[in-house]
PDB file of C-alpha atoms in Angstrom:
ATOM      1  CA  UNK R   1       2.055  35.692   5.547  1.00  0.00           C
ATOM      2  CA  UNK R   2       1.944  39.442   3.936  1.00  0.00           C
ATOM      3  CA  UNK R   3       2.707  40.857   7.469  1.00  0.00           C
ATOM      4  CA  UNK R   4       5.490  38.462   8.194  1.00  0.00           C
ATOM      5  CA  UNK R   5       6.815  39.360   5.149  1.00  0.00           C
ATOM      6  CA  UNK R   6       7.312  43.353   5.650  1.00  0.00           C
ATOM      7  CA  UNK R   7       7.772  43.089   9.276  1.00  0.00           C
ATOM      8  CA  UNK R   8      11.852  40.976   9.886  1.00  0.00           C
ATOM      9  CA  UNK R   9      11.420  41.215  13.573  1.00  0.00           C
ATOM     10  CA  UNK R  10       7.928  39.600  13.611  1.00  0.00           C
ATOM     11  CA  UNK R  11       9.481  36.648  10.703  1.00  0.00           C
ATOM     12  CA  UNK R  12      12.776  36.581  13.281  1.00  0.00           C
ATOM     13  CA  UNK R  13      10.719  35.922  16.507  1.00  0.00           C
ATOM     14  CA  UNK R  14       8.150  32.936  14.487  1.00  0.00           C
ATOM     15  CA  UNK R  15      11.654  31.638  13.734  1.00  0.00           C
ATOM     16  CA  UNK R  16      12.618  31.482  17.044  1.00  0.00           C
ATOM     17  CA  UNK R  17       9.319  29.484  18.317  1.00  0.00           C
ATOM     18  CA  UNK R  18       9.863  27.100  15.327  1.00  0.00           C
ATOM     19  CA  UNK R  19      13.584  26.719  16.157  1.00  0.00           C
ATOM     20  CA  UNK R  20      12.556  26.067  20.351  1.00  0.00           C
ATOM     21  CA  UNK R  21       9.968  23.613  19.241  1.00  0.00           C
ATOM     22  CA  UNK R  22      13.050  21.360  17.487  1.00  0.00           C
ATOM     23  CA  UNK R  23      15.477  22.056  20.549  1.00  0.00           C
ATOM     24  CA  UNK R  24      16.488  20.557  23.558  1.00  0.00           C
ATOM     25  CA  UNK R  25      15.776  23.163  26.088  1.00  0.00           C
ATOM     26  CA  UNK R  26      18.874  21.812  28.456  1.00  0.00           C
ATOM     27  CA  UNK R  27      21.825  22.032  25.854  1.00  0.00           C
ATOM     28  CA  UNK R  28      20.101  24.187  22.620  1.00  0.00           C
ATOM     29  CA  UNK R  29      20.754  21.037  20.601  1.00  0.00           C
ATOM     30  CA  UNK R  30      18.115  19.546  18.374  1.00  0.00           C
ATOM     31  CA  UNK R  31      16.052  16.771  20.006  1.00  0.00           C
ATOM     32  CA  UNK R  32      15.266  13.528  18.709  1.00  0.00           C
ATOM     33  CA  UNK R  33      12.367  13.809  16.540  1.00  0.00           C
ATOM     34  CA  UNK R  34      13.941  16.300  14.546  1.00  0.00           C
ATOM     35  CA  UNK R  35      16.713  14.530  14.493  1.00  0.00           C
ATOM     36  CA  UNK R  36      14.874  11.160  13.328  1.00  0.00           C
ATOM     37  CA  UNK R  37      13.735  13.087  10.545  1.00  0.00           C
ATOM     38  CA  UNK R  38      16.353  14.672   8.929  1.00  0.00           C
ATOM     39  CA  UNK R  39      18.223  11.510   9.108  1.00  0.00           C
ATOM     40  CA  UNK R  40      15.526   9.807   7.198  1.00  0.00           C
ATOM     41  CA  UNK R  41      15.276  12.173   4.399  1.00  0.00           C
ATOM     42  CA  UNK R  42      19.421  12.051   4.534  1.00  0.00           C
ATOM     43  CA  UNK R  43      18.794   8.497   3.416  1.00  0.00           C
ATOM     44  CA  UNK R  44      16.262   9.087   0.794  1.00  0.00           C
ATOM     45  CA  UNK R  45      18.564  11.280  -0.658  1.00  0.00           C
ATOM     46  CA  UNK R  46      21.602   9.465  -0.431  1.00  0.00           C
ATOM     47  CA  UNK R  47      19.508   6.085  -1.711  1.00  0.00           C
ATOM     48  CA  UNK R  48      18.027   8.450  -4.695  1.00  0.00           C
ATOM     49  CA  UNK R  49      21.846   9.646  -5.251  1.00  0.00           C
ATOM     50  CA  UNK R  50      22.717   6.305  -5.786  1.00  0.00           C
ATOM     51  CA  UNK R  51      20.074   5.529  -8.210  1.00  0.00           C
ATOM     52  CA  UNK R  52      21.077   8.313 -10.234  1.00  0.00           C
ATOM     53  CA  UNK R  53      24.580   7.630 -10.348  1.00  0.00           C
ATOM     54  CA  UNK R  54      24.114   3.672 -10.991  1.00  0.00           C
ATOM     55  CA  UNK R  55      21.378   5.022 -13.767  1.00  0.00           C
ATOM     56  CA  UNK R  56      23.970   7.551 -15.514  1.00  0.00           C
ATOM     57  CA  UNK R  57      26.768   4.610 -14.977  1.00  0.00           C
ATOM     58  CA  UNK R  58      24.479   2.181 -16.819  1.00  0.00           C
ATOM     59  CA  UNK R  59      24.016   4.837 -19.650  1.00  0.00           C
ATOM     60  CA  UNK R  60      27.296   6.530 -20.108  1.00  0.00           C
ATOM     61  CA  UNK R  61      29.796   4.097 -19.243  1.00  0.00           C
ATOM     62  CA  UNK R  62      33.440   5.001 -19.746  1.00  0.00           C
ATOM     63  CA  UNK R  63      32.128   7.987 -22.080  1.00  0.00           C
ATOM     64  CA  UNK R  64      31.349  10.027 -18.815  1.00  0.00           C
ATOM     65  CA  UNK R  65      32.548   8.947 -15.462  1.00  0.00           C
ATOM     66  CA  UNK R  66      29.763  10.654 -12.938  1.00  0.00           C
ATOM     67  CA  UNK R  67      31.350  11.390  -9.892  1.00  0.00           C
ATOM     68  CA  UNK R  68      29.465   8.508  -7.276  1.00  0.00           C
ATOM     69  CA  UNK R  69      27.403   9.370  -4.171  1.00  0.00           C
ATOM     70  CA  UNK R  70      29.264  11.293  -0.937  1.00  0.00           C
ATOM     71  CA  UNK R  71      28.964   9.736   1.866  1.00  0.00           C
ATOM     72  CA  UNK R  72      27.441  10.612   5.023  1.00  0.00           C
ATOM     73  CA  UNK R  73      27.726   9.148   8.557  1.00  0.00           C
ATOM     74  CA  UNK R  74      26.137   9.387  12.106  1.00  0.00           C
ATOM     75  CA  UNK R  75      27.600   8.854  15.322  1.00  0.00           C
ATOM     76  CA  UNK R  76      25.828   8.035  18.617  1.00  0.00           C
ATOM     77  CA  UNK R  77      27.424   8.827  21.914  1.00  0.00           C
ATOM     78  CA  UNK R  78      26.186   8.063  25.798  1.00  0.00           C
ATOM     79  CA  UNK R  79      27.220   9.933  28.133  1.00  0.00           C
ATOM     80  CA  UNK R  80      28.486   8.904  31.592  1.00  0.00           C
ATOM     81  CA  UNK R  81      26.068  11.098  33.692  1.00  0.00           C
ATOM     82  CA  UNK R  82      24.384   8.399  36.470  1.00  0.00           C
ATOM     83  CA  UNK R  83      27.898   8.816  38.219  1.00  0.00           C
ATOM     84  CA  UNK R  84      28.125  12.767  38.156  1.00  0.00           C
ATOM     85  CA  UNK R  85      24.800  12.735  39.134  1.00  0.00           C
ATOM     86  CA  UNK R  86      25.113  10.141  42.352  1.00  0.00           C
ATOM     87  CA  UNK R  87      28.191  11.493  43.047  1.00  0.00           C
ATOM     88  CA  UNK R  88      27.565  15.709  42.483  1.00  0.00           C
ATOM     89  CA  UNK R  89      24.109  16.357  42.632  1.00  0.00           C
ATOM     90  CA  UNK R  90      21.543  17.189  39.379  1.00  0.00           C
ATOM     91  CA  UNK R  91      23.158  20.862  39.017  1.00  0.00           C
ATOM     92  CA  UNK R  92      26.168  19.629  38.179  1.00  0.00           C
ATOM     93  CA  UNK R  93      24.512  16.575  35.885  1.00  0.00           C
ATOM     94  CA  UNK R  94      22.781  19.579  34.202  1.00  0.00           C
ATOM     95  CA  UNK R  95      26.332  21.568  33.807  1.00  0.00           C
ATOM     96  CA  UNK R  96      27.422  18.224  32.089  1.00  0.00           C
ATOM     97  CA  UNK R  97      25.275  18.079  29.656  1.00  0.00           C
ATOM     98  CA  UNK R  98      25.935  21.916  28.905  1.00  0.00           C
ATOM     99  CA  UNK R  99      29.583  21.396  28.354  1.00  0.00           C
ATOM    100  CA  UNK R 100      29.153  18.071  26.259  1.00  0.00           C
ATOM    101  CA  UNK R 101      26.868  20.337  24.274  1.00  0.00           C
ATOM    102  CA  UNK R 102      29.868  23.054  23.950  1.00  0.00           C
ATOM    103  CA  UNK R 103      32.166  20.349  23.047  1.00  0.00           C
ATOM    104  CA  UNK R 104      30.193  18.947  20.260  1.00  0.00           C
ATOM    105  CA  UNK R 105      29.138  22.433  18.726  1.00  0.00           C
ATOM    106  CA  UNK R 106      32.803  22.940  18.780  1.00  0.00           C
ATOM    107  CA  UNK R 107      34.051  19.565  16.971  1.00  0.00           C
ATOM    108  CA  UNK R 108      30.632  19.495  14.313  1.00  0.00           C
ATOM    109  CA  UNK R 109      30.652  22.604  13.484  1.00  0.00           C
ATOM    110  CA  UNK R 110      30.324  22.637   9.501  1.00  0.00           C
ATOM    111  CA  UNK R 111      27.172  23.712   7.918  1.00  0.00           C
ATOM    112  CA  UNK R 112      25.272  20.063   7.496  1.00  0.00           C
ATOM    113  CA  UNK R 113      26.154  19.079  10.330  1.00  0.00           C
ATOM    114  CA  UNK R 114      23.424  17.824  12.480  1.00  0.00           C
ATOM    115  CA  UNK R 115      23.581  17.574  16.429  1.00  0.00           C
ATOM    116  CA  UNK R 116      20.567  16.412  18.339  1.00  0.00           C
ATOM    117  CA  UNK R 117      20.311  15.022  22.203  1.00  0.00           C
ATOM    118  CA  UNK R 118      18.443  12.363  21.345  1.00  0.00           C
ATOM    119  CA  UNK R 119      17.923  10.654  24.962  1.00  0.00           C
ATOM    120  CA  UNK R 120      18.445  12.037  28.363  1.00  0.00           C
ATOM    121  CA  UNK R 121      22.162  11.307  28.635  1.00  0.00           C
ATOM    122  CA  UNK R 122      22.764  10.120  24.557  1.00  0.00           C
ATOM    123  CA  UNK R 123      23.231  12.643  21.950  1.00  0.00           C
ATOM    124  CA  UNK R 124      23.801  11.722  18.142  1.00  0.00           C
ATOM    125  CA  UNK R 125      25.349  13.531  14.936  1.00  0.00           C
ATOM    126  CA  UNK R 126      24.592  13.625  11.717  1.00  0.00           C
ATOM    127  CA  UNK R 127      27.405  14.146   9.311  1.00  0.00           C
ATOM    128  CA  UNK R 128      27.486  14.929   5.687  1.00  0.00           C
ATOM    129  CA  UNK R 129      30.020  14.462   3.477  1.00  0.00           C
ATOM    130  CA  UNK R 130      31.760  12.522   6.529  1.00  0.00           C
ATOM    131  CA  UNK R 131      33.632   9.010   5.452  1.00  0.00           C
ATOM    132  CA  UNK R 132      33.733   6.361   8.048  1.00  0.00           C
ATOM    133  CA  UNK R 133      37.158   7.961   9.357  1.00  0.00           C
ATOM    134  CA  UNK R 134      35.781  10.714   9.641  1.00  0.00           C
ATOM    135  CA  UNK R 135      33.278  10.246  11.907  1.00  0.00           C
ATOM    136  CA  UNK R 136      35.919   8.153  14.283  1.00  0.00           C
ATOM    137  CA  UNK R 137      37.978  11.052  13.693  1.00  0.00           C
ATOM    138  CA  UNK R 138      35.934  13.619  14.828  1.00  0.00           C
ATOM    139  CA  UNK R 139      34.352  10.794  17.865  1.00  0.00           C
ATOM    140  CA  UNK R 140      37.546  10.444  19.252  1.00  0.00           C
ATOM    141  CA  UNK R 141      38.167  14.361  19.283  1.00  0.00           C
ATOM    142  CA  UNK R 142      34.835  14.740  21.072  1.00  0.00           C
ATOM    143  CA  UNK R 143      35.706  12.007  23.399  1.00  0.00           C
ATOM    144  CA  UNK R 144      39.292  13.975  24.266  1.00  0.00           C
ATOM    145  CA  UNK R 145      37.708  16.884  24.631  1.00  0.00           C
ATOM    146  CA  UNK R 146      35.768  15.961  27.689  1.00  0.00           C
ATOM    147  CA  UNK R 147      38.033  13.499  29.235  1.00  0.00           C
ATOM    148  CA  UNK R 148      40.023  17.196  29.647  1.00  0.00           C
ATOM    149  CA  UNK R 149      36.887  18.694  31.222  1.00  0.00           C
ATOM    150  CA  UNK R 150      36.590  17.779  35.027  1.00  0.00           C
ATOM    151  CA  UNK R 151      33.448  17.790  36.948  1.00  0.00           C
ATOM    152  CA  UNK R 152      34.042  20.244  40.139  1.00  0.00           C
ATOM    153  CA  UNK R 153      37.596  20.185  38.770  1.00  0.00           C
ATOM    154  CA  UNK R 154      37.881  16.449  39.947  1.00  0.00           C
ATOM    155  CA  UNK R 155      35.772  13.668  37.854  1.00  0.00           C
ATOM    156  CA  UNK R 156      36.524  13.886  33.920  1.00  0.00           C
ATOM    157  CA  UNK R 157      33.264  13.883  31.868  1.00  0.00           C
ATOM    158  CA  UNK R 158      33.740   9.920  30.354  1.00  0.00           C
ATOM    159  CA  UNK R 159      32.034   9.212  27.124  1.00  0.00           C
ATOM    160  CA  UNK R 160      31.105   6.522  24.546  1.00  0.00           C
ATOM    161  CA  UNK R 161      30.488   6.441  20.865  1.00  0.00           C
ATOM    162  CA  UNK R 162      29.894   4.438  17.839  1.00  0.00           C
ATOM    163  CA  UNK R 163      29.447   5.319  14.443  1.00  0.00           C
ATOM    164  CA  UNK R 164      28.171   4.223  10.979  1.00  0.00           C
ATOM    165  CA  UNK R 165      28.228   5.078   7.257  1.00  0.00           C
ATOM    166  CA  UNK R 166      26.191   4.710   4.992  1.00  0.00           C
ATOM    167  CA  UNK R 167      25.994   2.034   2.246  1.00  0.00           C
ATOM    168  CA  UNK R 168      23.609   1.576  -0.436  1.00  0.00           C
ATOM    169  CA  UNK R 169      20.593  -0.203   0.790  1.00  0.00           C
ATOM    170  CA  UNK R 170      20.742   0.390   4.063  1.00  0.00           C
ATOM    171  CA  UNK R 171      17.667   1.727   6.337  1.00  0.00           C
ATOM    172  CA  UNK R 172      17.754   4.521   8.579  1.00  0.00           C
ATOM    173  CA  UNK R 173      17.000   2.399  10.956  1.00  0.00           C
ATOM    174  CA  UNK R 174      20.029  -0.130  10.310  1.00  0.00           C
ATOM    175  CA  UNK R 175      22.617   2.425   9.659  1.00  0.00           C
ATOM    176  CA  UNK R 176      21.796   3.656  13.445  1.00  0.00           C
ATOM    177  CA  UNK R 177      21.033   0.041  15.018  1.00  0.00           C
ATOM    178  CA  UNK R 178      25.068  -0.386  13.705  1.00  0.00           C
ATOM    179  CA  UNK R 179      26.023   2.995  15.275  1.00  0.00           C
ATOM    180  CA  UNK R 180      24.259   2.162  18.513  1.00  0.00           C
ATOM    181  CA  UNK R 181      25.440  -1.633  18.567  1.00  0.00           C
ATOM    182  CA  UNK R 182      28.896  -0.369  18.448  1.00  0.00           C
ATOM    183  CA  UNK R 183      28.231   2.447  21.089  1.00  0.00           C
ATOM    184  CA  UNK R 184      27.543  -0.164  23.589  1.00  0.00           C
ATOM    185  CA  UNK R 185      30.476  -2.534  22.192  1.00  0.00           C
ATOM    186  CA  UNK R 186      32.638   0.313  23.292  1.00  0.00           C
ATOM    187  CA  UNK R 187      31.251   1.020  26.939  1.00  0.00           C
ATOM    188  CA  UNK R 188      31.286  -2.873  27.380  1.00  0.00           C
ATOM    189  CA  UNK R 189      34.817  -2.529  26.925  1.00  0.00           C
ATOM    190  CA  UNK R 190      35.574   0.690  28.684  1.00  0.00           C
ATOM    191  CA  UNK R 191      33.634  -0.563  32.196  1.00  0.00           C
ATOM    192  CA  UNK R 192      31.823   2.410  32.278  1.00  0.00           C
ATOM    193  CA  UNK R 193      28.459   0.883  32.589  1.00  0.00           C
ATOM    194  CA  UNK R 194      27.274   4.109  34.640  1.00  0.00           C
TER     195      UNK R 194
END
C-alpha cells in the first residue's frame, strides 16, 4: 500500500485494472454487476434518507421544515440491434453499440450519473437527483439522438426505454421490474420487436 502510495503511476495503472474489471469492454460503459450494485446501495440510501427526514418531521414539526429526500430515477433502454445485425453484419452491430454508448455519455453526463450495458443489446442509467420528468426528458433525448444516427448512412439506430422513480418503500428490484415493464410497453407499441 506504502509503494502505491509514493509511486501515482503505479496507483493510476491499479486504477485502471479496477476500472476494466467494472466495464464493458465493447462500449467502456459499466456492466451489469456494477451496475446492480450501486443501484442497490442508491436505495439504501434513499430508503435511510427517508427515515431521517420522516424522523426529524416527527420531531420538529413546523419548528424546522427539513428539506425531504431527492429523488433519483433509472431508465432501461433495448436497443434494436437483431436487425442491424441480420441486415449489416456483426461489425457494424459492434459500431452500434459504440455510438449508442457516445450518445448516452453525451445526454448523462453529470457527475452521479451512472451508465452501465447491462445485457448484450440493453443498457440502463442511473440518475440522481433526476425527477420522473427527468428521466423521460433525458430518454427521449437519447432516443432522438440515434434515430439521427444512420447505420451505413441508411438504417436509423431505433431504440426503446422505460423509466422509474423512486418512492419510499420500494425495492431495487421493483423500481427496475417498473422501468423494464414499461420498456417493453413501449416496443410493444413501436413494432420494433427486433
Amino acid at each position: 500500500a506504502r509503494y502505491c502510495e509514493q509511486n501515482p503511476s503505479v496507483r493510476a495503472q491499479i486504477y485502471k485494472w479496477w476500472e476494466r474489471g467494472i466495464s464493458d469492454s465493447m462500449t467502456g460503459l459499466y456492466d451489469n454487476i456494477f451496475f446492480k450494485e450501486q443501484h442497490r446501495l442508491m436505495v439504501r440510501g434513499a430508503q435511510r434518507r427517508m427515515a431521517e427526514y420522516e424522523k426529524d418531521r416527527l420531531n420538529y414539526g413546523e419548528r424546522r421544515k427539513p428539506n425531504p429526500p431527492k429523488p433519483f430515477s433509472l431508465t432501461v433502454y433495448d436497443l434494436k440491434l437483431k436487425i442491424i445485425n441480420d441486415t449489416y453484419g456483426h461489425a457494424e452491430g459492434d459500431w452500434t453499440l459504440q455510438q449508442t454508448a457516445d450518445r448516452m455519455r453525451g445526454v448523462y453526463h453529470r457527475g452521479g450519473d451512472i451508465i452501465a450495458r447491462i445485457g448484450g443489446d440493453e443498457f440502463g442509467v442511473l440518475q440522481p437527483d433526476t425527477d420522473k420528468r427527468g428521466s423521460y426528458v433525458r430518454a427521449n433525448h437519447v432516443q432522438q439522438l440515434l434515430l439521427e444516427t444512420k447505420v451505413k448512412d441508411e438504417m436509423p439506430i431505433r431504440i426503446d426505454y422505460g423509466t422509474s422513480t423512486w418512492k419510499e418503500g420500494m425495492t431495487a428490484e421493483e423500481m427496475f421490474s417498473i422501468a423494464d415493464t414499461l420498456m417493453y410497453e413501449q416496443k410493444r407499441q413501436s413494432g420494433n420487436n427486433r
